[in-house]
CSV table of C-alpha atoms and ligand atoms in Angstrom, one decimal:
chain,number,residue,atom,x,y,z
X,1,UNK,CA,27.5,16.5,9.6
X,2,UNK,CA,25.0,16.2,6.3
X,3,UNK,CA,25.6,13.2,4.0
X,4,UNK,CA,25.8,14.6,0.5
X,5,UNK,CA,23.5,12.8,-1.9
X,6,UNK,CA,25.6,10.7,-4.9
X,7,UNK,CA,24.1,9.9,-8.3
X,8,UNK,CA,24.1,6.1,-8.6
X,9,UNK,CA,25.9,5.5,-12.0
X,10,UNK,CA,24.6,2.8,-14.4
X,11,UNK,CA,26.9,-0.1,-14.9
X,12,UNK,CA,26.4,-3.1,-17.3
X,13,UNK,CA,28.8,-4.8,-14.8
X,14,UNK,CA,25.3,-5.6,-12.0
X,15,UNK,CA,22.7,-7.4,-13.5
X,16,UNK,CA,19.0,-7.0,-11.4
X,17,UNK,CA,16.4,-9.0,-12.4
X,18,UNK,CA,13.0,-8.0,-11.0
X,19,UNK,CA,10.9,-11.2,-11.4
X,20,UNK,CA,6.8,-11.3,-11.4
X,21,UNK,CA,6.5,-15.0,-10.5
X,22,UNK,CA,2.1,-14.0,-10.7
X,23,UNK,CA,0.6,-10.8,-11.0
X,24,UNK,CA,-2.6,-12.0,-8.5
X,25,UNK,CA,-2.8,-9.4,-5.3
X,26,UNK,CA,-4.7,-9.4,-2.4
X,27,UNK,CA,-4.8,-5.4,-2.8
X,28,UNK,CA,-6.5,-3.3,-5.3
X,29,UNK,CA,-4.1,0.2,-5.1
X,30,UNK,CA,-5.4,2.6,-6.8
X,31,UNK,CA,-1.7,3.5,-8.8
X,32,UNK,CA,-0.9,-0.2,-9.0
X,33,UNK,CA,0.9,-0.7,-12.2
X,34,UNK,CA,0.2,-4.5,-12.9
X,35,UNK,CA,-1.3,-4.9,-15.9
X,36,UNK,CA,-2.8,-8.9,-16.2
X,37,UNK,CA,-4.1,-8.5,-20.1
X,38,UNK,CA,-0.1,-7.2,-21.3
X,39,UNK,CA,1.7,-9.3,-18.1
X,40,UNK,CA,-0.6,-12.3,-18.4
X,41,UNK,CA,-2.6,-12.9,-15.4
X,42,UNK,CA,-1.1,-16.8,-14.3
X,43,UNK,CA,1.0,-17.9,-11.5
X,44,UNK,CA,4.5,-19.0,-12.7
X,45,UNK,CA,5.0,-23.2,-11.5
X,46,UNK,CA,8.2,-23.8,-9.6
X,47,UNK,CA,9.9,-25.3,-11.9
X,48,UNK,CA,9.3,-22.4,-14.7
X,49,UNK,CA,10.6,-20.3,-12.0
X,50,UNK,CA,13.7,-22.8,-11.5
X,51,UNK,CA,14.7,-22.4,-14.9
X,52,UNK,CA,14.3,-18.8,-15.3
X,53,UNK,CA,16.5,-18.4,-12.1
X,54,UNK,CA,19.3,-20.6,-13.8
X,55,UNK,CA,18.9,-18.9,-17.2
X,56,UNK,CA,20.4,-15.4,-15.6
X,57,UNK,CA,22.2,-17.1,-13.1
X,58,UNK,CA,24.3,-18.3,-16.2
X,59,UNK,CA,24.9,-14.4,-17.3
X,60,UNK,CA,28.8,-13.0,-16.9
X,61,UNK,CA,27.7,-11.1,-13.5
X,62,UNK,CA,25.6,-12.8,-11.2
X,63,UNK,CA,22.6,-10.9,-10.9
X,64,UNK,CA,20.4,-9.5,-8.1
X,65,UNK,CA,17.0,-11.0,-7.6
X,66,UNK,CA,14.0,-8.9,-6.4
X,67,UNK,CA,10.8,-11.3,-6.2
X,68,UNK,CA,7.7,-9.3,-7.0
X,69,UNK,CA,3.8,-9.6,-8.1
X,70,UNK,CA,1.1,-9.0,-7.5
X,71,UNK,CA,2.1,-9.9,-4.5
X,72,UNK,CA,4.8,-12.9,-4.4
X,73,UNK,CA,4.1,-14.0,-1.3
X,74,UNK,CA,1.0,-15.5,-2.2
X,75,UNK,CA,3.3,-17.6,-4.4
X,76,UNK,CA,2.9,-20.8,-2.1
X,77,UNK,CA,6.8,-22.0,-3.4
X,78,UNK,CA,7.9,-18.7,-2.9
X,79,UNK,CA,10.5,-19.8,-0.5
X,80,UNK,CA,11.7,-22.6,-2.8
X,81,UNK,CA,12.2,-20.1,-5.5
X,82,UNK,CA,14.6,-17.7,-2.7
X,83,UNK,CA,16.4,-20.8,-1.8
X,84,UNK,CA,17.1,-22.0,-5.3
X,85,UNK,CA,18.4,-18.4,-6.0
X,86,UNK,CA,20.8,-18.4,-3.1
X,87,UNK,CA,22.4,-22.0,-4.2
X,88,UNK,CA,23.0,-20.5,-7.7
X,89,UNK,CA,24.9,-17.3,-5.8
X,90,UNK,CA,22.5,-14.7,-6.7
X,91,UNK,CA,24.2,-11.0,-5.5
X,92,UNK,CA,21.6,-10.2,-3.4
X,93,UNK,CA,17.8,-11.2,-3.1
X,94,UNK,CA,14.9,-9.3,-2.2
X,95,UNK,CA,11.3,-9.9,-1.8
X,96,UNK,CA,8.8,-6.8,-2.4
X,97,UNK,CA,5.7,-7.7,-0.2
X,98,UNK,CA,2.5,-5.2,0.7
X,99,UNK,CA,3.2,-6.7,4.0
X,100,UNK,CA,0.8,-9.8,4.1
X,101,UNK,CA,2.9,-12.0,4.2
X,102,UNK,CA,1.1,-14.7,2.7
X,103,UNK,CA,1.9,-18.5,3.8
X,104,UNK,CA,4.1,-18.5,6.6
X,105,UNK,CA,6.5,-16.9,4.7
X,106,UNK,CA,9.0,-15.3,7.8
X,107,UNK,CA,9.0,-18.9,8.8
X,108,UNK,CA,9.3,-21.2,5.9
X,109,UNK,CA,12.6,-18.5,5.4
X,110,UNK,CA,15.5,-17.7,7.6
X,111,UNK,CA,17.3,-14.3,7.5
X,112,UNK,CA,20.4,-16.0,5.7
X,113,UNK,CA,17.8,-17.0,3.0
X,114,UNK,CA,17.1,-13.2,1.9
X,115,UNK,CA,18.7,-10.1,1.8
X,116,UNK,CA,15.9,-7.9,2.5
X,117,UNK,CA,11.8,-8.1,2.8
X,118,UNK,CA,11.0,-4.7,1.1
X,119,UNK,CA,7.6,-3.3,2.5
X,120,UNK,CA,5.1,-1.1,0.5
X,121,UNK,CA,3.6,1.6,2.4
X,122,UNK,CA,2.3,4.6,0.7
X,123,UNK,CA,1.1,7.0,3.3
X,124,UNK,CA,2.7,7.9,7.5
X,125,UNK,CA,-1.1,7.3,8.7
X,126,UNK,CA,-4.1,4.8,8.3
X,127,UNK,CA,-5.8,7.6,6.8
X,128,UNK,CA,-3.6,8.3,3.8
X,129,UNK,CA,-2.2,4.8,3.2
X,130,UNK,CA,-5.4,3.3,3.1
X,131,UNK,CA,-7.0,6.1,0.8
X,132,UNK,CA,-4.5,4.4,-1.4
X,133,UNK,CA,-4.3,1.0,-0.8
X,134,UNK,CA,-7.0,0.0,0.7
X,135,UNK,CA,-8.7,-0.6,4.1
X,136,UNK,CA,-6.7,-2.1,6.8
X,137,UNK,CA,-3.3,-2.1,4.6
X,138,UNK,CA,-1.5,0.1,6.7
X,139,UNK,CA,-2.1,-1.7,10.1
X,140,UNK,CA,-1.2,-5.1,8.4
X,141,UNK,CA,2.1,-3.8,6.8
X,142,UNK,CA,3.0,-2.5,9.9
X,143,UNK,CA,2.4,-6.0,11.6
X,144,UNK,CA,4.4,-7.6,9.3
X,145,UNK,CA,7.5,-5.3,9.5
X,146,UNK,CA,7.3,-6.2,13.1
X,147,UNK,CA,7.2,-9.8,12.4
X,148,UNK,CA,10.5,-9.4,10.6
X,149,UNK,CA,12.0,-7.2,12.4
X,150,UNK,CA,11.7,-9.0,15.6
X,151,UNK,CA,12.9,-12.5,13.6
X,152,UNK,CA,16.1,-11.2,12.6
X,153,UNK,CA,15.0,-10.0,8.3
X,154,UNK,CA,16.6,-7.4,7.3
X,155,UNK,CA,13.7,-5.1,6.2
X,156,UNK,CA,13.4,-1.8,3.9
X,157,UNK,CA,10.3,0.6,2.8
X,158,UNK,CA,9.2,1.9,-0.2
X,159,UNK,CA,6.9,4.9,-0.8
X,160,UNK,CA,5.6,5.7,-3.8
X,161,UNK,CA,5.4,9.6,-4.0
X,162,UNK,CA,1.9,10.9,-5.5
X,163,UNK,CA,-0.1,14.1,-5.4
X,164,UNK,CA,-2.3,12.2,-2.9
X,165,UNK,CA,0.4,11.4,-0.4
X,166,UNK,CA,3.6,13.9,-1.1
X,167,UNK,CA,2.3,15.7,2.2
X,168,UNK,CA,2.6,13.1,4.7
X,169,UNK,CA,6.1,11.5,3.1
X,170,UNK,CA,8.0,14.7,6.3
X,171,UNK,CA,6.5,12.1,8.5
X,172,UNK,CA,8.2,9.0,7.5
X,173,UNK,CA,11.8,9.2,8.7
X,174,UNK,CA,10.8,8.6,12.4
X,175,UNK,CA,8.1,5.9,11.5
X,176,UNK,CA,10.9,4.3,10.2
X,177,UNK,CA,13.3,4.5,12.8
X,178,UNK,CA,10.5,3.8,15.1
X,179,UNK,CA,9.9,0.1,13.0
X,180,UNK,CA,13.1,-0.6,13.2
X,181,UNK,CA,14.1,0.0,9.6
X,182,UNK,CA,17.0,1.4,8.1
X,183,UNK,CA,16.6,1.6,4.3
X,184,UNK,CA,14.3,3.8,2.5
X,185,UNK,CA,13.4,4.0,-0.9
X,186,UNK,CA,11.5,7.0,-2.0
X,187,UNK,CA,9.7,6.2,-6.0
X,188,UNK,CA,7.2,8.1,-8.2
X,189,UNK,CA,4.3,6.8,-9.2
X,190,UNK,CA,4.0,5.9,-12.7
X,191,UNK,CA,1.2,6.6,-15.0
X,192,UNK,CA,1.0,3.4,-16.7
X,193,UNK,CA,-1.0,0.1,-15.1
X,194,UNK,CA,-4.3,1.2,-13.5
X,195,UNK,CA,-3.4,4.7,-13.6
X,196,UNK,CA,-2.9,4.9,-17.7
X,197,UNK,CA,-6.5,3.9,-17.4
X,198,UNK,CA,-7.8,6.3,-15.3
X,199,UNK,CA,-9.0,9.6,-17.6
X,200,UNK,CA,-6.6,12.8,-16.2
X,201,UNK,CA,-10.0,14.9,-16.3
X,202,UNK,CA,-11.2,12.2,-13.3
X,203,UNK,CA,-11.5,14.6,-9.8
X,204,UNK,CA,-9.7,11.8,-7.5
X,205,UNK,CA,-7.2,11.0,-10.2
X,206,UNK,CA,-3.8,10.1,-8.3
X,207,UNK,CA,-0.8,12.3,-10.2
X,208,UNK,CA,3.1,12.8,-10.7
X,209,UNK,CA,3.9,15.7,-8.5
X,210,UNK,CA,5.5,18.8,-10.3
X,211,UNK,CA,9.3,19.4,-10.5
X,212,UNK,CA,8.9,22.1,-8.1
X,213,UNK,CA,7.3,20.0,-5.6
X,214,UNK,CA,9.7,17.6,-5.8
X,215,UNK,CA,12.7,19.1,-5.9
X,216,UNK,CA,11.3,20.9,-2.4
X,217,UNK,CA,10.1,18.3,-0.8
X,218,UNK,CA,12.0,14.7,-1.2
X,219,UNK,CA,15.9,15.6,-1.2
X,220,UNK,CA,14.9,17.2,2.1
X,221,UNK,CA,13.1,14.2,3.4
X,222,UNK,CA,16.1,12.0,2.6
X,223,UNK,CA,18.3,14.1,4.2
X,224,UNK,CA,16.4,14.3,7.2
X,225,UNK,CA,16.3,10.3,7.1
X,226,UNK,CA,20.3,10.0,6.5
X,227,UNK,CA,20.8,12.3,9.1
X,228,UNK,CA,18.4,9.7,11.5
X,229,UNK,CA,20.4,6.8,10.4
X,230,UNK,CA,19.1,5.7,7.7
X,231,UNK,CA,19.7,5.2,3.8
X,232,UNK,CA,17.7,6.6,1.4
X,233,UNK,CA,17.5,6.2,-2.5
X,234,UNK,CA,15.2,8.5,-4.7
X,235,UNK,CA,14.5,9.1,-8.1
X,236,UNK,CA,16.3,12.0,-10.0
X,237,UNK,CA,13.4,13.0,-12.1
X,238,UNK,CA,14.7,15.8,-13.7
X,239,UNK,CA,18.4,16.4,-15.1
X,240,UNK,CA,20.1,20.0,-14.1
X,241,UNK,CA,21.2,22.0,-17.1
X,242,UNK,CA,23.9,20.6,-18.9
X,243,UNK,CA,24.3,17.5,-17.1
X,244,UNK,CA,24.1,14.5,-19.4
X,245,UNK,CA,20.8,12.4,-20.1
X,246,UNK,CA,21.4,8.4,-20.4
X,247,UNK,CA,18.8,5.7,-20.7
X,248,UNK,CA,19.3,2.8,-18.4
X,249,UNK,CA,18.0,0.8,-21.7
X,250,UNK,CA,21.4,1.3,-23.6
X,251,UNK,CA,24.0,1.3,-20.8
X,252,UNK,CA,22.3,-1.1,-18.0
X,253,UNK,CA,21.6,-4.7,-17.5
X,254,UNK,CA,17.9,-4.6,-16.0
X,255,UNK,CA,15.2,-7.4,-16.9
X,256,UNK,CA,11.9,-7.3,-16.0
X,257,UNK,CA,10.3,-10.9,-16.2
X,258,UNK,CA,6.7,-11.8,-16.4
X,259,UNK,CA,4.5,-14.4,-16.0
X,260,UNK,CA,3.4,-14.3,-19.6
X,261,UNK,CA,7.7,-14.9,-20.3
X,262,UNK,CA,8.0,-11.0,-21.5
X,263,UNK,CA,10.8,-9.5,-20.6
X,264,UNK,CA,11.5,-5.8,-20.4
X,265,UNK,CA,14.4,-3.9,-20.1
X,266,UNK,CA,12.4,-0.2,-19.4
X,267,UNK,CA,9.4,-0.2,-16.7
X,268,UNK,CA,7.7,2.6,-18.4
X,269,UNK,CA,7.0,0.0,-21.4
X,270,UNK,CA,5.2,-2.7,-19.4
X,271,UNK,CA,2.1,-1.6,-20.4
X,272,UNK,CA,2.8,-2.0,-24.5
X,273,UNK,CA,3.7,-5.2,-26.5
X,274,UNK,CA,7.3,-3.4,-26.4
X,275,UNK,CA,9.8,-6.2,-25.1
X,276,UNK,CA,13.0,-6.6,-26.1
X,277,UNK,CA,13.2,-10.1,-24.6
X,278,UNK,CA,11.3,-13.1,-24.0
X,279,UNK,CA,11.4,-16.2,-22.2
X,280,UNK,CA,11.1,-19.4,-24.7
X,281,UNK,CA,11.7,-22.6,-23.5
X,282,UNK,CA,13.3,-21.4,-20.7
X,283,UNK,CA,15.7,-19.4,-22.8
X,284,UNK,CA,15.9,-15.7,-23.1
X,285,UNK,CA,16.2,-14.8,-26.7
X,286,UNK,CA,15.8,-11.0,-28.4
X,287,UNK,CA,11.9,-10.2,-30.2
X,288,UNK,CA,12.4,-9.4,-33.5
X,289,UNK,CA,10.5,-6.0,-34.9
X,290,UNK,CA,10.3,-2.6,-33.2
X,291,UNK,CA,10.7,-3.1,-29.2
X,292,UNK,CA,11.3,-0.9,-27.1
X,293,UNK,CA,15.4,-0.8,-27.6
X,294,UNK,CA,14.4,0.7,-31.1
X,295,UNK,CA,13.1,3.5,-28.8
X,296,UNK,CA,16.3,4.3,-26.5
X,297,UNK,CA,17.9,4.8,-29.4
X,298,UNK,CA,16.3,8.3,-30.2
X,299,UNK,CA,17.8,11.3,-28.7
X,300,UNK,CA,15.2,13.8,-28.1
X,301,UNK,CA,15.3,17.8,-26.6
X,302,UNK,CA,13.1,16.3,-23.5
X,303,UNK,CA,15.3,13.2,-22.6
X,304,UNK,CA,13.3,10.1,-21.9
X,305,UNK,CA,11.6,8.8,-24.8
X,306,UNK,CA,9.2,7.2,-23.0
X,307,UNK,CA,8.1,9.8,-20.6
X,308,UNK,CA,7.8,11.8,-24.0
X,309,UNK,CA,5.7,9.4,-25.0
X,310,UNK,CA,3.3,8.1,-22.1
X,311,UNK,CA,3.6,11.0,-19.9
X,312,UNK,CA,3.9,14.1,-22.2
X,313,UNK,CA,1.8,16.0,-19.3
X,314,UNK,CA,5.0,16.3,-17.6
X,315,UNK,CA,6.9,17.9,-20.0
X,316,UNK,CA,6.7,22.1,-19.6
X,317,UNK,CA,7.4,23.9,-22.9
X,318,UNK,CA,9.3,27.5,-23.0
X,319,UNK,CA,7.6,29.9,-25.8
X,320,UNK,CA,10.7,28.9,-28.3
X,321,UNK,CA,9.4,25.3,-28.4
X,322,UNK,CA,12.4,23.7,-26.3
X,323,UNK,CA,11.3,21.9,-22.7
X,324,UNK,CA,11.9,24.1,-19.9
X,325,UNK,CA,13.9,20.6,-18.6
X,326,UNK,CA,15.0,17.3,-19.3
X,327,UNK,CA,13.4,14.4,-17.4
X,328,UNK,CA,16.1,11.8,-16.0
X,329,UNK,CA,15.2,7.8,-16.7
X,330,UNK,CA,13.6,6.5,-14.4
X,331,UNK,CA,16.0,4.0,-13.1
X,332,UNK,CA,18.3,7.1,-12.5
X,333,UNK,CA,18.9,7.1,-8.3
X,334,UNK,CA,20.4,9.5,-6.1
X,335,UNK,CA,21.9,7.6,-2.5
X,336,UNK,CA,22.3,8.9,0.7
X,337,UNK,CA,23.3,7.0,3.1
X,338,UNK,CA,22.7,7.2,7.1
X,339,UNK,CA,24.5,8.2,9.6
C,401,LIG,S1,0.2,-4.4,-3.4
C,401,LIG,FE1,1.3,-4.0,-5.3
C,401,LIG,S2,0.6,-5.5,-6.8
C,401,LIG,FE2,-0.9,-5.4,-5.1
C,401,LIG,S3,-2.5,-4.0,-5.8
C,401,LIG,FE3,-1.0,-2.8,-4.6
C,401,LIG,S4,0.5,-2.0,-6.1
C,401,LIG,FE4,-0.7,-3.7,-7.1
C,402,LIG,S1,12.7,5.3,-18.5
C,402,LIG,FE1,13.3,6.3,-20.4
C,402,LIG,S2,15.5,6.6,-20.3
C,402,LIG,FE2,14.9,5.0,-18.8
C,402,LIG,S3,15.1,3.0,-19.8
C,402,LIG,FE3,13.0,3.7,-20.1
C,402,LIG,S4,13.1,4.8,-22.1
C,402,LIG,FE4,15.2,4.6,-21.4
């Protein structure tokens, strides 16, 4: 029997905060989005990290943690940092890795510690992956997902859908199943970080895939992957006709931390002075001026203000003027899940 995909509503009643504890990688992807000179380019102490733990944890929902970077597990107190979180009751707690795994991390952690080790892979071969992310990247992720599979993590994949690797994304469900893993998330990559500072007109320039492409290619994927047993979550991208636009920045309670003590409440802004919140003495208090919550205030024919803004080669025009569709926020997920 098919799973039917279901539109994952937002909710001011889950907090998620997705904490860069240092923006420092071992990896130089060509999409990464990290951008040091906005993000600033130091490694948070523990005890900064400590504090900014307990400042959400003290918010009416207790909120989900995903660690990130750069890439956290070179954080050498990462573990220290997923421990505190679990005393305060953090929801859930993740910890996005390129696969590393950086200072003994699967065994400075047990598999009560975290909720899920969430690998970055970006291609089903060497070949493709590594065009990406660089030599070697693929064989080492793959090690580490073994690693965790085999001491009891629970362990889920992302792939970052680009017109240098939509062709080989067919391939993943049975990689997956074959590692073990049983949660999928499928994202698109953003042009903001490296990207936003790679000129369009360059020949290898990595880009969004079109709606058609899309809308062909990943729904099918993840039900392929459901019907294998595993969960998928995917971007909606683009909103059918008639169906209501929302921005996760008015009706969601999403913080993106950095180690500079920005705080963000819409991805697509990290790349701009355009926080809404920063960390200041260890207290999260509102920026005063245009932010970026001036901007999801403007309702506009093509949806997203900031795709509008940073991505207008997206948008398609009919001869009257209006876009030929709306394009969804980018926190907006459709689930399926497996089996
Ligand atoms: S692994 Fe992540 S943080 Fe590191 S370079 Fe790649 S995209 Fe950037
Ligand atoms: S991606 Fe667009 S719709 Fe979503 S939070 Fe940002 S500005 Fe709002």
């Amino acid at each position: 029997m098919m799973n039917s995909p279901r539109t994952v509503a937002f909710s001011k009643n889950a907090t998620n905060v997705f904490f860069h504890i240092l923006t420092a990688c071992n990896l130089r992807c060509r999409h990464c989005y990290i951008n040091p000179s906005q993000q600033g380019a130091e490694a948070l102490d523990i005890n900064t990290i400590t504090a900014w733990l307990n400042a959400f944890a003290a918010k009416k929902n207790l909120p989900n943690v995903i660690f990130l970077g750069g890439e956290p597990t070179l954080h050498p107190e990462l573990p220290l940092a997923v421990k505190h979180a679990r005393r305060l009751g953090y929801q859930s707690i993740t910890i996005d890795t390129n696969g590393y795994l950086f200072h003994d991390i699967l065994h400075r952690l047990n598999p009560d510690d975290v909720d899920f080790f969430s690998f970055s892979l970006d291609g089903a071969t060497p070949g493709v992956n590594d065009s990406l992310r660089g030599d070697g990247a693929y064989h080492a992720c793959l090690k580490g997902i073994r690693q965790a599979v085999s001491r009891g993590f629970h362990t889920s994949l992302i792939y970052t859908v680009s017109s240098a690797n939509l062709h080989e994304l067919e391939k993943m469900p049975e990689l997956l199943a074959d590692l073990g893993i049983r949660r999928f998330f499928i994202q698109v990559v953003g042009i903001r970080g490296k990207l936003a500072q790679t000129a369009a007109s360059e020949p290898d320039r990595i880009n969004q895939v079109s709606p058609d492409q899309w809308l062909r290619e990943v729904p099918a994927v993840a039900q392929k992957a459901a019907m294998m047993g595993i969960s998928v979550t995917y971007p909606r991208v683009f909103l059918k006709t008639g169906e209501p636009f929302e921005c996760a920045g008015r009706v969601a309670d999403n913080y993106f931390i950095f180690p500079n003590g920005r705080v963000y409440q819409c991805p697509l802004c990290e790349d701009y002075p355009l926080h809404s919140k920063i960390l200041e003495n260890n207290r999260l208090i509102s920026t005063p001026g245009i932010n970026e919550a001036d901007l999801f205030k403007l309702d506009i024919p093509e949806g997203c203000v900031m795709n509008r803004i940073i991505q207008p080669g997206n948008i398609r025009y009919l001869s009257d003027g209006s876009p030929e569709y709306r394009i969804a926020c980018c926190l907006l997920k459709e689930e399926i899940y497996g089996g």
